PDB file of C-alpha atoms in Angstrom:
ATOM      1  CA  MET A   1      18.370   1.741 -12.424  1.00 97.00           C
ATOM      2  CA  ILE A   2      18.121  -0.310  -9.249  1.00 98.00           C
ATOM      3  CA  THR A   3      15.701  -3.151  -9.933  1.00 98.00           C
ATOM      4  CA  ASN A   4      12.407  -3.481  -8.100  1.00 98.00           C
ATOM      5  CA  ARG A   5      12.876  -6.379  -5.692  1.00 98.00           C
ATOM      6  CA  LEU A   6       9.123  -6.958  -5.390  1.00 98.00           C
ATOM      7  CA  LYS A   7       8.961  -7.839  -9.068  1.00 98.00           C
ATOM      8  CA  GLN A   8      11.850 -10.252  -8.646  1.00 98.00           C
ATOM      9  CA  LEU A   9      10.237 -11.997  -5.674  1.00 98.00           C
ATOM     10  CA  TRP A  10       6.880 -12.338  -7.426  1.00 98.00           C
ATOM     11  CA  ALA A  11       8.565 -13.718 -10.540  1.00 97.00           C
ATOM     12  CA  GLU A  12      10.067 -16.399  -8.279  1.00 98.00           C
ATOM     13  CA  GLY A  13       6.605 -17.218  -6.930  1.00 97.00           C
ATOM     14  CA  LYS A  14       7.294 -15.758  -3.480  1.00 98.00           C
ATOM     15  CA  PRO A  15       4.722 -13.722  -1.502  1.00 98.00           C
ATOM     16  CA  THR A  16       5.763 -10.399   0.010  1.00 98.00           C
ATOM     17  CA  ILE A  17       4.931  -8.457   3.156  1.00 98.00           C
ATOM     18  CA  ASN A  18       4.389  -4.704   3.008  1.00 98.00           C
ATOM     19  CA  GLY A  19       4.840  -2.318   5.921  1.00 98.00           C
ATOM     20  CA  TRP A  20       2.683   0.787   6.390  1.00 98.00           C
ATOM     21  CA  CYS A  21       3.659   4.256   7.621  1.00 98.00           C
ATOM     22  CA  SER A  22       1.015   6.780   8.600  1.00 98.00           C
ATOM     23  CA  ILE A  23       3.142   8.759  11.064  1.00 98.00           C
ATOM     24  CA  GLY A  24       4.941  11.568   9.276  1.00 98.00           C
ATOM     25  CA  ASN A  25       8.383  11.089  10.754  1.00 98.00           C
ATOM     26  CA  PRO A  26      11.634   9.900   9.095  1.00 98.00           C
ATOM     27  CA  PHE A  27      12.858   8.134  12.227  1.00 98.00           C
ATOM     28  CA  THR A  28       9.648   6.122  12.448  1.00 98.00           C
ATOM     29  CA  ALA A  29       9.976   5.272   8.752  1.00 98.00           C
ATOM     30  CA  GLU A  30      13.607   4.256   9.246  1.00 98.00           C
ATOM     31  CA  ILE A  31      12.637   1.944  12.111  1.00 98.00           C
ATOM     32  CA  MET A  32       9.846   0.347  10.055  1.00 98.00           C
ATOM     33  CA  ALA A  33      12.139  -0.145   7.057  1.00 98.00           C
ATOM     34  CA  ALA A  34      14.714  -1.951   9.208  1.00 98.00           C
ATOM     35  CA  GLN A  35      12.321  -4.656  10.412  1.00 98.00           C
ATOM     36  CA  GLY A  36      12.531  -7.003   7.438  1.00 98.00           C
ATOM     37  CA  TYR A  37       9.582  -5.944   5.296  1.00 98.00           C
ATOM     38  CA  ASP A  38       9.920  -6.484   1.562  1.00 98.00           C
ATOM     39  CA  SER A  39       8.360  -3.065   0.981  1.00 98.00           C
ATOM     40  CA  VAL A  40       7.099  -0.143   3.054  1.00 98.00           C
ATOM     41  CA  SER A  41       4.343   2.195   1.889  1.00 98.00           C
ATOM     42  CA  ILE A  42       3.770   5.748   3.074  1.00 98.00           C
ATOM     43  CA  ASP A  43       0.095   6.588   3.518  1.00 98.00           C
ATOM     44  CA  VAL A  44      -0.332  10.081   2.085  1.00 98.00           C
ATOM     45  CA  GLN A  45      -4.118   9.638   1.897  1.00 98.00           C
ATOM     46  CA  HIS A  46      -5.068   9.014   5.535  1.00 98.00           C
ATOM     47  CA  GLY A  47      -1.689   9.370   7.228  1.00 98.00           C
ATOM     48  CA  ALA A  48      -0.716  12.305   9.451  1.00 98.00           C
ATOM     49  CA  LEU A  49       1.702  13.676   6.855  1.00 98.00           C
ATOM     50  CA  ASP A  50       2.155  15.457   3.530  1.00 96.00           C
ATOM     51  CA  TYR A  51       4.868  15.768   0.855  1.00 97.00           C
ATOM     52  CA  THR A  52       7.224  17.594   3.203  1.00 97.00           C
ATOM     53  CA  SER A  53       7.207  14.419   5.311  1.00 98.00           C
ATOM     54  CA  VAL A  54       7.294  11.986   2.387  1.00 98.00           C
ATOM     55  CA  LEU A  55      10.657  13.110   1.025  1.00 98.00           C
ATOM     56  CA  PRO A  56      12.699  12.704   4.251  1.00 98.00           C
ATOM     57  CA  MET A  57      10.881   9.443   5.001  1.00 98.00           C
ATOM     58  CA  LEU A  58      11.958   8.038   1.637  1.00 98.00           C
ATOM     59  CA  GLN A  59      15.498   9.229   2.325  1.00 98.00           C
ATOM     60  CA  ALA A  60      15.499   7.616   5.762  1.00 98.00           C
ATOM     61  CA  MET A  61      14.390   4.262   4.366  1.00 98.00           C
ATOM     62  CA  ARG A  62      16.979   4.098   1.592  1.00 97.00           C
ATOM     63  CA  ALA A  63      19.744   2.489   3.664  1.00 96.00           C
ATOM     64  CA  SER A  64      17.590  -0.561   4.436  1.00 97.00           C
ATOM     65  CA  GLY A  65      17.175  -1.463   0.773  1.00 96.00           C
ATOM     66  CA  VAL A  66      13.431  -1.920   1.273  1.00 98.00           C
ATOM     67  CA  VAL A  67      11.186  -1.153  -1.719  1.00 98.00           C
ATOM     68  CA  THR A  68       9.469   2.163  -1.013  1.00 98.00           C
ATOM     69  CA  MET A  69       5.927   2.935  -2.158  1.00 98.00           C
ATOM     70  CA  ALA A  70       3.189   5.422  -1.327  1.00 98.00           C
ATOM     71  CA  ARG A  71      -0.575   5.583  -1.288  1.00 98.00           C
ATOM     72  CA  VAL A  72      -1.542   8.915  -2.793  1.00 98.00           C
ATOM     73  CA  PRO A  73      -4.541  10.941  -1.605  1.00 98.00           C
ATOM     74  CA  TRP A  74      -6.499  10.590  -4.863  1.00 98.00           C
ATOM     75  CA  LEU A  75      -6.332  10.151  -8.631  1.00 98.00           C
ATOM     76  CA  GLU A  76      -4.489  13.409  -9.254  1.00 98.00           C
ATOM     77  CA  PRO A  77      -1.478  13.695 -11.570  1.00 98.00           C
ATOM     78  CA  GLY A  78       0.485  16.331  -9.687  1.00 98.00           C
ATOM     79  CA  VAL A  79       0.902  14.448  -6.425  1.00 98.00           C
ATOM     80  CA  ILE A  80       1.460  11.081  -8.164  1.00 98.00           C
ATOM     81  CA  MET A  81       4.276  12.447 -10.301  1.00 98.00           C
ATOM     82  CA  LYS A  82       5.812  14.435  -7.459  1.00 98.00           C
ATOM     83  CA  ILE A  83       6.012  11.399  -5.178  1.00 98.00           C
ATOM     84  CA  LEU A  84       7.547   9.353  -7.992  1.00 98.00           C
ATOM     85  CA  ASP A  85      10.089  12.116  -8.538  1.00 98.00           C
ATOM     86  CA  ALA A  86      10.886  11.865  -4.819  1.00 98.00           C
ATOM     87  CA  GLY A  87      11.943   8.253  -5.382  1.00 98.00           C
ATOM     88  CA  ALA A  88       8.949   6.010  -4.662  1.00 98.00           C
ATOM     89  CA  TYR A  89       9.034   2.715  -6.547  1.00 98.00           C
ATOM     90  CA  GLY A  90       5.295   2.197  -6.498  1.00 98.00           C
ATOM     91  CA  ILE A  91       2.030   4.099  -6.263  1.00 99.00           C
ATOM     92  CA  ILE A  92      -1.188   2.834  -4.677  1.00 98.00           C
ATOM     93  CA  CYS A  93      -4.138   4.884  -5.935  1.00 98.00           C
ATOM     94  CA  PRO A  94      -7.383   4.858  -3.913  1.00 98.00           C
ATOM     95  CA  MET A  95     -10.971   4.690  -5.133  1.00 97.00           C
ATOM     96  CA  VAL A  96     -10.357   3.506  -8.694  1.00 98.00           C
ATOM     97  CA  ASN A  97     -13.876   2.653  -9.837  1.00 98.00           C
ATOM     98  CA  THR A  98     -13.726   2.368 -13.624  1.00 98.00           C
ATOM     99  CA  ALA A  99     -11.431   1.164 -16.382  1.00 98.00           C
ATOM    100  CA  GLU A 100     -11.142   4.754 -17.572  1.00 98.00           C
ATOM    101  CA  GLN A 101      -9.868   5.850 -14.171  1.00 98.00           C
ATOM    102  CA  ALA A 102      -7.436   2.925 -14.086  1.00 98.00           C
ATOM    103  CA  ALA A 103      -6.059   3.902 -17.509  1.00 98.00           C
ATOM    104  CA  GLU A 104      -5.764   7.521 -16.380  1.00 98.00           C
ATOM    105  CA  PHE A 105      -3.869   6.416 -13.278  1.00 98.00           C
ATOM    106  CA  VAL A 106      -1.437   4.280 -15.276  1.00 98.00           C
ATOM    107  CA  SER A 107      -0.785   7.188 -17.635  1.00 98.00           C
ATOM    108  CA  TYR A 108       0.424   9.336 -14.723  1.00 98.00           C
ATOM    109  CA  VAL A 109       2.895   6.654 -13.624  1.00 98.00           C
ATOM    110  CA  ARG A 110       4.473   5.946 -17.051  1.00 98.00           C
ATOM    111  CA  TYR A 111       6.676   8.114 -19.222  1.00 98.00           C
ATOM    112  CA  PRO A 112       5.806   8.472 -22.959  1.00 98.00           C
ATOM    113  CA  PRO A 113       5.035   6.569 -25.057  1.00 98.00           C
ATOM    114  CA  LEU A 114       3.288   4.469 -22.367  1.00 98.00           C
ATOM    115  CA  GLY A 115       1.860   7.422 -20.457  1.00 98.00           C
ATOM    116  CA  GLN A 116       2.040  11.121 -19.799  1.00 98.00           C
ATOM    117  CA  ARG A 117       4.287  11.360 -16.751  1.00 98.00           C
ATOM    118  CA  SER A 118       6.288  14.575 -16.841  1.00 98.00           C
ATOM    119  CA  PHE A 119      10.055  14.154 -16.683  1.00 98.00           C
ATOM    120  CA  GLY A 120      11.848  15.642 -13.697  1.00 97.00           C
ATOM    121  CA  PRO A 121      12.993  12.923 -11.272  1.00 98.00           C
ATOM    122  CA  THR A 122      14.467  15.365  -8.758  1.00 97.00           C
ATOM    123  CA  ARG A 123      15.544  12.781  -6.176  1.00 98.00           C
ATOM    124  CA  ALA A 124      14.801   9.572  -8.085  1.00 98.00           C
ATOM    125  CA  ALA A 125      17.571  10.364 -10.553  1.00 97.00           C
ATOM    126  CA  TYR A 126      20.042   9.882  -7.686  1.00 97.00           C
ATOM    127  CA  SER A 127      18.314   7.420  -5.347  1.00 97.00           C
ATOM    128  CA  ALA A 128      17.243   4.941  -8.053  1.00 97.00           C
ATOM    129  CA  GLY A 129      20.548   4.787  -9.878  1.00 94.00           C
ATOM    130  CA  ALA A 130      21.548   5.429 -13.480  1.00 95.00           C
ATOM    131  CA  ASN A 131      19.355   5.250 -16.563  1.00 97.00           C
ATOM    132  CA  TYR A 132      16.158   6.146 -14.702  1.00 98.00           C
ATOM    133  CA  ALA A 133      14.405   7.665 -17.724  1.00 96.00           C
ATOM    134  CA  ALA A 134      14.806   4.535 -19.851  1.00 97.00           C
ATOM    135  CA  GLU A 135      14.027   1.972 -17.151  1.00 98.00           C
ATOM    136  CA  ALA A 136      11.456   3.566 -14.815  1.00 98.00           C
ATOM    137  CA  ASN A 137       8.444   2.383 -16.828  1.00 98.00           C
ATOM    138  CA  GLY A 138       9.516  -1.199 -16.265  1.00 98.00           C
ATOM    139  CA  GLU A 139      10.338  -0.887 -12.566  1.00 98.00           C
ATOM    140  CA  ILE A 140       7.668   1.399 -11.067  1.00 98.00           C
ATOM    141  CA  LEU A 141       4.548  -0.370  -9.765  1.00 98.00           C
ATOM    142  CA  ALA A 142       1.002   0.907 -10.300  1.00 99.00           C
ATOM    143  CA  PHE A 143      -1.611  -0.502  -7.900  1.00 99.00           C
ATOM    144  CA  ALA A 144      -5.260   0.510  -8.256  1.00 98.00           C
ATOM    145  CA  MET A 145      -7.363   0.214  -5.119  1.00 98.00           C
ATOM    146  CA  ILE A 146     -10.674  -1.643  -5.333  1.00 97.00           C
ATOM    147  CA  GLU A 147     -12.773  -0.525  -2.393  1.00 96.00           C
ATOM    148  CA  THR A 148     -16.272   0.254  -3.674  1.00 97.00           C
ATOM    149  CA  GLY A 149     -19.252  -1.556  -5.125  1.00 97.00           C
ATOM    150  CA  GLN A 150     -18.698   0.301  -8.380  1.00 98.00           C
ATOM    151  CA  GLY A 151     -15.098  -0.861  -8.468  1.00 98.00           C
ATOM    152  CA  MET A 152     -16.212  -4.449  -7.957  1.00 98.00           C
ATOM    153  CA  SER A 153     -18.731  -4.116 -10.781  1.00 98.00           C
ATOM    154  CA  ASN A 154     -15.922  -2.980 -13.087  1.00 98.00           C
ATOM    155  CA  LEU A 155     -13.290  -5.343 -11.696  1.00 98.00           C
ATOM    156  CA  GLU A 156     -12.692  -7.287 -14.917  1.00 98.00           C
ATOM    157  CA  ALA A 157     -12.253  -4.143 -17.008  1.00 98.00           C
ATOM    158  CA  ILE A 158     -10.000  -2.500 -14.409  1.00 98.00           C
ATOM    159  CA  ALA A 159      -7.788  -5.583 -14.121  1.00 98.00           C
ATOM    160  CA  ALA A 160      -7.437  -5.692 -17.914  1.00 98.00           C
ATOM    161  CA  THR A 161      -5.983  -2.160 -18.040  1.00 98.00           C
ATOM    162  CA  PRO A 162      -2.679  -2.154 -19.953  1.00 98.00           C
ATOM    163  CA  GLY A 163       0.234  -1.170 -17.714  1.00 98.00           C
ATOM    164  CA  LEU A 164      -1.570  -1.828 -14.432  1.00 98.00           C
ATOM    165  CA  ASP A 165       0.575  -3.990 -12.149  1.00 98.00           C
ATOM    166  CA  GLY A 166      -1.977  -4.950  -9.556  1.00 98.00           C
ATOM    167  CA  ILE A 167      -5.102  -4.488  -7.490  1.00 98.00           C
ATOM    168  CA  TYR A 168      -4.784  -3.362  -3.869  1.00 98.00           C
ATOM    169  CA  VAL A 169      -7.845  -4.165  -1.754  1.00 98.00           C
ATOM    170  CA  GLY A 170      -9.042  -1.755   0.903  1.00 94.00           C
ATOM    171  CA  PRO A 171     -11.286  -4.059   2.977  1.00 96.00           C
ATOM    172  CA  ALA A 172     -12.748  -1.397   5.247  1.00 96.00           C
ATOM    173  CA  ASP A 173     -14.192   0.788   2.493  1.00 96.00           C
ATOM    174  CA  LEU A 174     -15.106  -2.258   0.415  1.00 97.00           C
ATOM    175  CA  ALA A 175     -17.169  -3.718   3.254  1.00 97.00           C
ATOM    176  CA  LEU A 176     -18.882  -0.374   3.859  1.00 95.00           C
ATOM    177  CA  SER A 177     -19.708   0.101   0.200  1.00 96.00           C
ATOM    178  CA  LEU A 178     -20.837  -3.429  -0.660  1.00 96.00           C
ATOM    179  CA  SER A 179     -23.086  -3.624   2.407  1.00 96.00           C
ATOM    180  CA  SER A 180     -24.431  -0.051   2.089  1.00 95.00           C
ATOM    181  CA  GLY A 181     -23.127   0.662   5.580  1.00 93.00           C
ATOM    182  CA  ARG A 182     -24.457  -2.525   7.177  1.00 96.00           C
ATOM    183  CA  LEU A 183     -20.973  -3.904   7.910  1.00 95.00           C
ATOM    184  CA  THR A 184     -18.602  -2.155  10.283  1.00 93.00           C
ATOM    185  CA  PRO A 185     -15.391  -1.013   8.542  1.00 94.00           C
ATOM    186  CA  GLY A 186     -12.241  -2.886   9.432  1.00 94.00           C
ATOM    187  CA  PHE A 187      -9.594  -5.361   8.327  1.00 95.00           C
ATOM    188  CA  ASP A 188      -9.594  -9.175   8.427  1.00 96.00           C
ATOM    189  CA  ARG A 189     -13.126  -9.749   7.163  1.00 96.00           C
ATOM    190  CA  GLU A 190     -14.764 -12.968   8.303  1.00 95.00           C
ATOM    191  CA  GLU A 191     -18.155 -12.501   6.651  1.00 97.00           C
ATOM    192  CA  PRO A 192     -18.649 -15.213   4.001  1.00 97.00           C
ATOM    193  CA  GLU A 193     -19.876 -12.568   1.554  1.00 97.00           C
ATOM    194  CA  MET A 194     -16.646 -10.581   1.964  1.00 98.00           C
ATOM    195  CA  ILE A 195     -14.351 -13.597   1.768  1.00 98.00           C
ATOM    196  CA  GLU A 196     -16.124 -14.548  -1.454  1.00 98.00           C
ATOM    197  CA  ARG A 197     -15.419 -11.085  -2.858  1.00 98.00           C
ATOM    198  CA  LEU A 198     -11.770 -11.196  -1.831  1.00 98.00           C
ATOM    199  CA  ARG A 199     -11.317 -14.542  -3.524  1.00 98.00           C
ATOM    200  CA  GLU A 200     -13.084 -13.202  -6.594  1.00 98.00           C
ATOM    201  CA  ILE A 201     -10.658 -10.282  -6.765  1.00 98.00           C
ATOM    202  CA  ILE A 202      -7.548 -12.455  -6.642  1.00 98.00           C
ATOM    203  CA  ALA A 203      -9.025 -14.850  -9.209  1.00 98.00           C
ATOM    204  CA  VAL A 204      -9.559 -11.951 -11.611  1.00 98.00           C
ATOM    205  CA  CYS A 205      -6.034 -10.671 -10.943  1.00 98.00           C
ATOM    206  CA  LYS A 206      -4.577 -14.036 -11.837  1.00 98.00           C
ATOM    207  CA  LYS A 207      -6.754 -14.255 -14.941  1.00 98.00           C
ATOM    208  CA  HIS A 208      -5.285 -10.989 -16.207  1.00 98.00           C
ATOM    209  CA  GLY A 209      -1.721 -11.646 -15.100  1.00 98.00           C
ATOM    210  CA  ILE A 210      -1.507  -8.908 -12.456  1.00 98.00           C
ATOM    211  CA  ARG A 211      -0.768  -8.990  -8.731  1.00 98.00           C
ATOM    212  CA  GLY A 212      -3.239  -8.918  -5.872  1.00 98.00           C
ATOM    213  CA  ALA A 213      -2.555  -7.137  -2.568  1.00 98.00           C
ATOM    214  CA  LEU A 214      -4.649  -7.011   0.593  1.00 98.00           C
ATOM    215  CA  HIS A 215      -4.468  -4.773   3.658  1.00 98.00           C
ATOM    216  CA  CYS A 216      -4.655  -6.971   6.773  1.00 98.00           C
ATOM    217  CA  GLY A 217      -4.716  -6.423  10.502  1.00 97.00           C
ATOM    218  CA  THR A 218      -2.842  -9.533  11.611  1.00 97.00           C
ATOM    219  CA  ALA A 219      -0.140 -11.857  10.315  1.00 97.00           C
ATOM    220  CA  GLU A 220      -2.518 -14.804  10.717  1.00 98.00           C
ATOM    221  CA  TYR A 221      -5.079 -13.299   8.360  1.00 98.00           C
ATOM    222  CA  ALA A 222      -2.339 -12.249   5.943  1.00 98.00           C
ATOM    223  CA  ALA A 223      -1.175 -15.861   5.781  1.00 98.00           C
ATOM    224  CA  ARG A 224      -4.725 -16.926   4.912  1.00 98.00           C
ATOM    225  CA  ALA A 225      -4.831 -14.323   2.159  1.00 98.00           C
ATOM    226  CA  ILE A 226      -1.570 -15.628   0.720  1.00 98.00           C
ATOM    227  CA  GLY A 227      -3.184 -19.056   0.740  1.00 98.00           C
ATOM    228  CA  TRP A 228      -6.069 -17.675  -1.321  1.00 98.00           C
ATOM    229  CA  GLY A 229      -3.536 -16.478  -3.879  1.00 98.00           C
ATOM    230  CA  PHE A 230      -2.708 -12.889  -2.898  1.00 98.00           C
ATOM    231  CA  ASN A 231       0.835 -11.873  -3.785  1.00 98.00           C
ATOM    232  CA  MET A 232       1.325  -9.119  -1.205  1.00 98.00           C
ATOM    233  CA  THR A 233      -0.201  -8.411   2.167  1.00 98.00           C
ATOM    234  CA  THR A 234       0.134  -5.360   4.371  1.00 98.00           C
ATOM    235  CA  VAL A 235       0.046  -6.289   8.051  1.00 97.00           C
ATOM    236  CA  SER A 236      -1.211  -3.478  10.280  1.00 96.00           C
ATOM    237  CA  GLY A 237       0.885  -0.270  10.320  1.00 98.00           C
ATOM    238  CA  ASP A 238       3.152   1.911  12.414  1.00 98.00           C
ATOM    239  CA  SER A 239       0.480   3.676  14.493  1.00 97.00           C
ATOM    240  CA  ARG A 240      -1.475   0.476  15.214  1.00 97.00           C
ATOM    241  CA  LEU A 241       1.666  -1.497  15.987  1.00 98.00           C
ATOM    242  CA  LEU A 242       2.873   1.243  18.343  1.00 98.00           C
ATOM    243  CA  ALA A 243      -0.489   1.338  20.126  1.00 98.00           C
ATOM    244  CA  ALA A 244      -0.637  -2.462  20.414  1.00 97.00           C
ATOM    245  CA  ALA A 245       2.885  -2.717  21.828  1.00 97.00           C
ATOM    246  CA  ALA A 246       2.253   0.109  24.289  1.00 98.00           C
ATOM    247  CA  THR A 247      -1.039  -1.423  25.409  1.00 97.00           C
ATOM    248  CA  ALA A 248       0.588  -4.819  25.910  1.00 97.00           C
ATOM    249  CA  SER A 249       3.409  -3.269  27.938  1.00 97.00           C
ATOM    250  CA  VAL A 250       1.064  -1.272  30.175  1.00 96.00           C
ATOM    251  CA  SER A 251      -1.281  -4.227  30.636  1.00 96.00           C
ATOM    252  CA  LYS A 252       1.616  -6.468  31.641  1.00 96.00           C
ATOM    253  CA  PHE A 253       2.834  -3.895  34.143  1.00 96.00           C
ATOM    254  CA  ARG A 254      -0.651  -3.523  35.669  1.00 95.00           C
ATOM    255  CA  ALA A 255      -0.946  -7.286  35.977  1.00 95.00           C
ATOM    256  CA  LEU A 256       2.470  -7.638  37.653  1.00 96.00           C
ATOM    257  CA  VAL A 257       1.840  -4.903  40.234  1.00 94.00           C
ATOM    258  CA  GLY A 258      -1.735  -5.888  40.878  1.00 87.00           C
ATOM    259  CA  GLY A 259      -3.295  -2.903  39.176  1.00 67.00           C
ATOM    260  CA  ASN A 260      -2.301  -0.619  42.063  1.00 62.00           C
ATOM    261  CA  ALA A 261      -0.062   1.753  40.126  1.00 60.00           C
ATOM    262  CA  ALA A 262      -1.378   5.252  39.646  1.00 59.00           C
ATOM    263  CA  LYS A 263      -2.633   6.119  36.183  1.00 61.00           C
ATOM    264  CA  VAL A 264      -1.369   9.319  34.546  1.00 53.00           C
ATOM    265  CA  THR A 265      -4.320  11.535  33.683  1.00 55.00           C
ATOM    266  CA  GLY A 266      -2.516  14.553  32.246  1.00 51.00           C
ATOM    267  CA  GLY A 267      -0.049  17.257  33.037  1.00 47.00           C
ATOM    268  CA  GLY A 268       3.707  17.225  32.859  1.00 45.00           C
ATOM    269  CA  TYR A 269       6.364  14.846  34.122  1.00 42.00           C
TER     270      TYR A 269
END
């Protein structure tokens, strides 16, 4: 089986950058995968896509050699196993709030005797190389998302779950939950109370020998997170990057022509 490059990089003490795809299109995924990310994750939870998009997106990214992962919609065995069978090398599971849920999640990612994943790697048997059945348990990554107050309360027990590879922090939901709605959801938290929580999470990850990942909005904040000890950071995502680049281009044009160009309000060409 083709080895998981993320595991190799972390073993060498190197941080990694993860790309994010929420647009259900193989060409978009192919472009993202070619930009130098160590891994690219498909967002099946909040992204504008479903399994019929996931499969061709994974196929489109294969040529780049990037490690492919996916965030599933929920803790549900069918979709987790199906996306693994499609060839994903890692699963990010949202809203894991207890050690019991973390153990359940891990069981869906691992084949017996380490779990209860059903065997039928439809595409993975070809895309991941030979000996998939014997080696998948050691190569596939299982990331549980901590993004609620309940999850924080059970952080130690979740991090101690056998077979769990890491904690992935969703800062928007975590801020909403911990503040009971007082804080506006978003990335790159600057509130001292949130930074303290983020540093607590990575400290617990290190204590239990697992990896910590954080979703960020900018490269600058991601670099800070790596400095705190996080092993992987996601920096923005395809839809946000597209919007930012388009906005910058339009703004530059307006500035160069003095803001006199007509604005398109609708209609055809």
